[in-house]
Short mmCIF file of C-alpha atoms and ligand atoms in Angstrom, two decimals:
data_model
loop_
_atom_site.label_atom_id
_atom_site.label_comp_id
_atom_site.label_asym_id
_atom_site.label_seq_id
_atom_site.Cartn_x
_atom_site.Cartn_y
_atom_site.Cartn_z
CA UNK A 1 87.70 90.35 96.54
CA UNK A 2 90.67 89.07 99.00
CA UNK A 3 92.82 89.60 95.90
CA UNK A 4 91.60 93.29 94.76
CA UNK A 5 92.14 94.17 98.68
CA UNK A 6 95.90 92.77 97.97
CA UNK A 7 96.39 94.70 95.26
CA UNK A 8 95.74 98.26 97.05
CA UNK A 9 97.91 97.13 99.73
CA UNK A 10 100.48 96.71 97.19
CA UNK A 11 99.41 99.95 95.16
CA UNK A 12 99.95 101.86 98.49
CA UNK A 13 103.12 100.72 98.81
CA UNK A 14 104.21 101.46 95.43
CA UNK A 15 103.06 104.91 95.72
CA UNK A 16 104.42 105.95 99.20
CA UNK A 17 107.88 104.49 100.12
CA UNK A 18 107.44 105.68 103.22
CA UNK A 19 104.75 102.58 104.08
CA UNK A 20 107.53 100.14 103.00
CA UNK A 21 107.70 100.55 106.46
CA UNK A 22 105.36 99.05 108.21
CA UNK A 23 103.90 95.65 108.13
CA UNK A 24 100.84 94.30 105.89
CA UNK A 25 98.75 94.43 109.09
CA UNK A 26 99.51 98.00 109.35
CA UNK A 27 98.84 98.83 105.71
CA UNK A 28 95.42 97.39 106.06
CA UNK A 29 94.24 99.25 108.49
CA UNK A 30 95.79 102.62 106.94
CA UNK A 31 93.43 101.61 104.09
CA UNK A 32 90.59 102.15 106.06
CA UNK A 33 91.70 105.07 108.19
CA UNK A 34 92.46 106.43 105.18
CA UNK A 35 89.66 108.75 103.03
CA UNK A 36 89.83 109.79 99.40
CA UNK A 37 89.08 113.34 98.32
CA UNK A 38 89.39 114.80 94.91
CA UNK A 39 90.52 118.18 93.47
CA UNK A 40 90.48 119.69 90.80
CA UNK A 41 92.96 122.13 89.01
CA UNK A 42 93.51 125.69 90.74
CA UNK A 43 91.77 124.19 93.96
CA UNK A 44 92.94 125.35 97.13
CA UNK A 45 93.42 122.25 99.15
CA UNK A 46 95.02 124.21 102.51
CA UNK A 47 94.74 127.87 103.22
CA UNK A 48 98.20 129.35 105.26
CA UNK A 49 96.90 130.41 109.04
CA UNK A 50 93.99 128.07 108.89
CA UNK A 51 94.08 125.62 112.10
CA UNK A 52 94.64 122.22 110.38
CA UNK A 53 93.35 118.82 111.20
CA UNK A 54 94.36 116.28 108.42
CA UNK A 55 97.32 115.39 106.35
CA UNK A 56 97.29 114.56 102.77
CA UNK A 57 98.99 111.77 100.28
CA UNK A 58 99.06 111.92 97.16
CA UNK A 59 97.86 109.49 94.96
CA UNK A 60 97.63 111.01 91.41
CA UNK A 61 98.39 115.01 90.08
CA UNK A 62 100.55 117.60 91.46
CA UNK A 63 100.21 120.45 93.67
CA UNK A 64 102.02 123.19 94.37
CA UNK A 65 103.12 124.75 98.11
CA UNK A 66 103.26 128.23 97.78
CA UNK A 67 105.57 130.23 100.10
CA UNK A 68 106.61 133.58 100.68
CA UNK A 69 109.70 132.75 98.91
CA UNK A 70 108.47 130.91 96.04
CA UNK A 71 106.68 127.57 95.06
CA UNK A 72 107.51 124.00 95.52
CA UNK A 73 105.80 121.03 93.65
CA UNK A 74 104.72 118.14 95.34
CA UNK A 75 103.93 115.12 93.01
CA UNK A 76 102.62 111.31 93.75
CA UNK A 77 104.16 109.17 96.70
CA UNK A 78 104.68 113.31 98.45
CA UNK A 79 102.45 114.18 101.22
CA UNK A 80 101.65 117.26 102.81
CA UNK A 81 99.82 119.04 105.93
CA UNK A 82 101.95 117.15 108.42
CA UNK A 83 103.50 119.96 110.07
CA UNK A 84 100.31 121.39 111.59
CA UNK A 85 99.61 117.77 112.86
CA UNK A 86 102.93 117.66 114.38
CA UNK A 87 102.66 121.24 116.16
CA UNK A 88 99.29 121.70 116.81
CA UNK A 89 99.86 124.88 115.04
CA UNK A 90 98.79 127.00 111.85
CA UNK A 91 98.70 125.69 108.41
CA UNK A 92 102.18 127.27 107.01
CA UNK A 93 101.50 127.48 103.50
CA UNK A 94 99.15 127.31 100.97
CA UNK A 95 98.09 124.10 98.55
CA UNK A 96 96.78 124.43 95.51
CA UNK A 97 96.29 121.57 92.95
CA UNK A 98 97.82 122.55 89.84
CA UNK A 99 95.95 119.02 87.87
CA UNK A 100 93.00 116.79 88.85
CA UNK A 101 94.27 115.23 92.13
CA UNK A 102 93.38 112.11 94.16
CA UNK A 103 94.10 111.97 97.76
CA UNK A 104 94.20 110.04 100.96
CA UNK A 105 93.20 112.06 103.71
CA UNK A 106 94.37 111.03 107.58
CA UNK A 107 92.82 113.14 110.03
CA UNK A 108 94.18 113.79 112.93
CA UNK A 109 92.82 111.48 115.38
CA UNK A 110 93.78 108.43 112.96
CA UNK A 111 97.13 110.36 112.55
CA UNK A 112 98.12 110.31 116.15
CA UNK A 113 96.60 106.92 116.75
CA UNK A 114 98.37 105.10 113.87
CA UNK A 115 102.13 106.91 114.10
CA UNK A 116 102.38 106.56 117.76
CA UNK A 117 101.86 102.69 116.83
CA UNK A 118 104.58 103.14 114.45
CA UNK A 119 106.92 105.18 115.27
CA UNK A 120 109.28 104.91 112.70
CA UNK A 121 106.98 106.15 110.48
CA UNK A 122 106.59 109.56 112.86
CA UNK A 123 109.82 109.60 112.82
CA UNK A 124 110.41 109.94 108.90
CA UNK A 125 107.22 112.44 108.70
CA UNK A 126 108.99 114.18 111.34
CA UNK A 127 112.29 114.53 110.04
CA UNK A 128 110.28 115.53 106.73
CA UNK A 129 108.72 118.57 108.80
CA UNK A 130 112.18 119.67 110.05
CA UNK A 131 113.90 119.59 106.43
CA UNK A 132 110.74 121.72 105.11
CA UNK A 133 110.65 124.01 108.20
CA UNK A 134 114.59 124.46 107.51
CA UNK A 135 114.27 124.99 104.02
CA UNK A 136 111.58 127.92 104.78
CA UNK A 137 113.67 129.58 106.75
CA UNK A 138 116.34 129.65 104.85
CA UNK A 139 114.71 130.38 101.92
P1 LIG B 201 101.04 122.52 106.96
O1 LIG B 201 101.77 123.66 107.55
O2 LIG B 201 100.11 121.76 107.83
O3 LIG B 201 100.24 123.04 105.68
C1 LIG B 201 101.00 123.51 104.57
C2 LIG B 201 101.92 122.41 104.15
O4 LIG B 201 102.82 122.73 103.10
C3 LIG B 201 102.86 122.01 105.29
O5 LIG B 201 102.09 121.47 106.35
C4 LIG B 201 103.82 121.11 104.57
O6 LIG B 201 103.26 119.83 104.39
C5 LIG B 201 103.90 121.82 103.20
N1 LIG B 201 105.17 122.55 103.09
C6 LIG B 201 105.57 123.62 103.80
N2 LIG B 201 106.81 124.00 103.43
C7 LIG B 201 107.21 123.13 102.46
C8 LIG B 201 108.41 122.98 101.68
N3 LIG B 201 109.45 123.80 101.80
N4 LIG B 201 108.45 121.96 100.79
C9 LIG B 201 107.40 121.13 100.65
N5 LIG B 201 106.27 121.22 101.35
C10 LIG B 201 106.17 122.20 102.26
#
């Protein structure tokens, strides 16, 4: 049991550089903020204008963040849905899953809980929000 728990923490890790990070400690309890959802191919995971509460990470399959000015892919260890976290804004794009998907879902309560108790790691979702919102505009 102890050593199945391990081996998530270690999967997580593996999967999102970002956590490499932030502490074991920290890891465990992302594990149980965080909450899996599924999709499946063509699924619309985030509608563009929609007010948005969570942020995604993905754990397996691909979607794709379609723009005015074209598509981007997003593939596992890539998360997405931080920006209208971060400005309390609209969803600026839509998300479809373009394969079966696995996700971990952090709403926004455990969102702002956990990165103001790490703020490094607001800090590299952040600068991640400013590089996309940059891109988009020049795009
Ligand atoms: P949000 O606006 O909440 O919902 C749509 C998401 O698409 C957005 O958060 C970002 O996570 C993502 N997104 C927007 N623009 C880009 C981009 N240029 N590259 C990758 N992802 C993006």
């Amino acid at each position: 049991r102890a050593r199945q728990h391990y081996l998530r923490i270690q999967q997580l890790v593996e999967t999102f550089p970002l956590f490499s990070e932030v502490g074991e400690d920290a890891l465990e309890e992302l594990l149980l903020l965080f909450n899996p959802k599924l999709a499946s191919p063509g699924e619309r995971v985030i509608r563009r204008g929609d007010r948005g509460d969570s942020m995604y990470f993905i754990s397996s399959g691909a979607v794709e963040v379609r723009l005015a000015s074209g598509a981007v892919r997003l593939e596992p260890g890539a998360f997405f849905g931080e920006m209208a976290l971060l400005s309390g804004g609209r969803r600026t794009a839509d998300v479809i899953a373009v394969d079966f998907c696995q996700f971990e879902v952090l709403e926004r309560r455990d969102f702002n809980m956990f990165m103001s108790r790490h703020p490094n790691l607001r800090t590299i979702v952040s600068e991640m929000a400013q590089k996309r919102t940059e891109m988009n505009v020049m795009r």
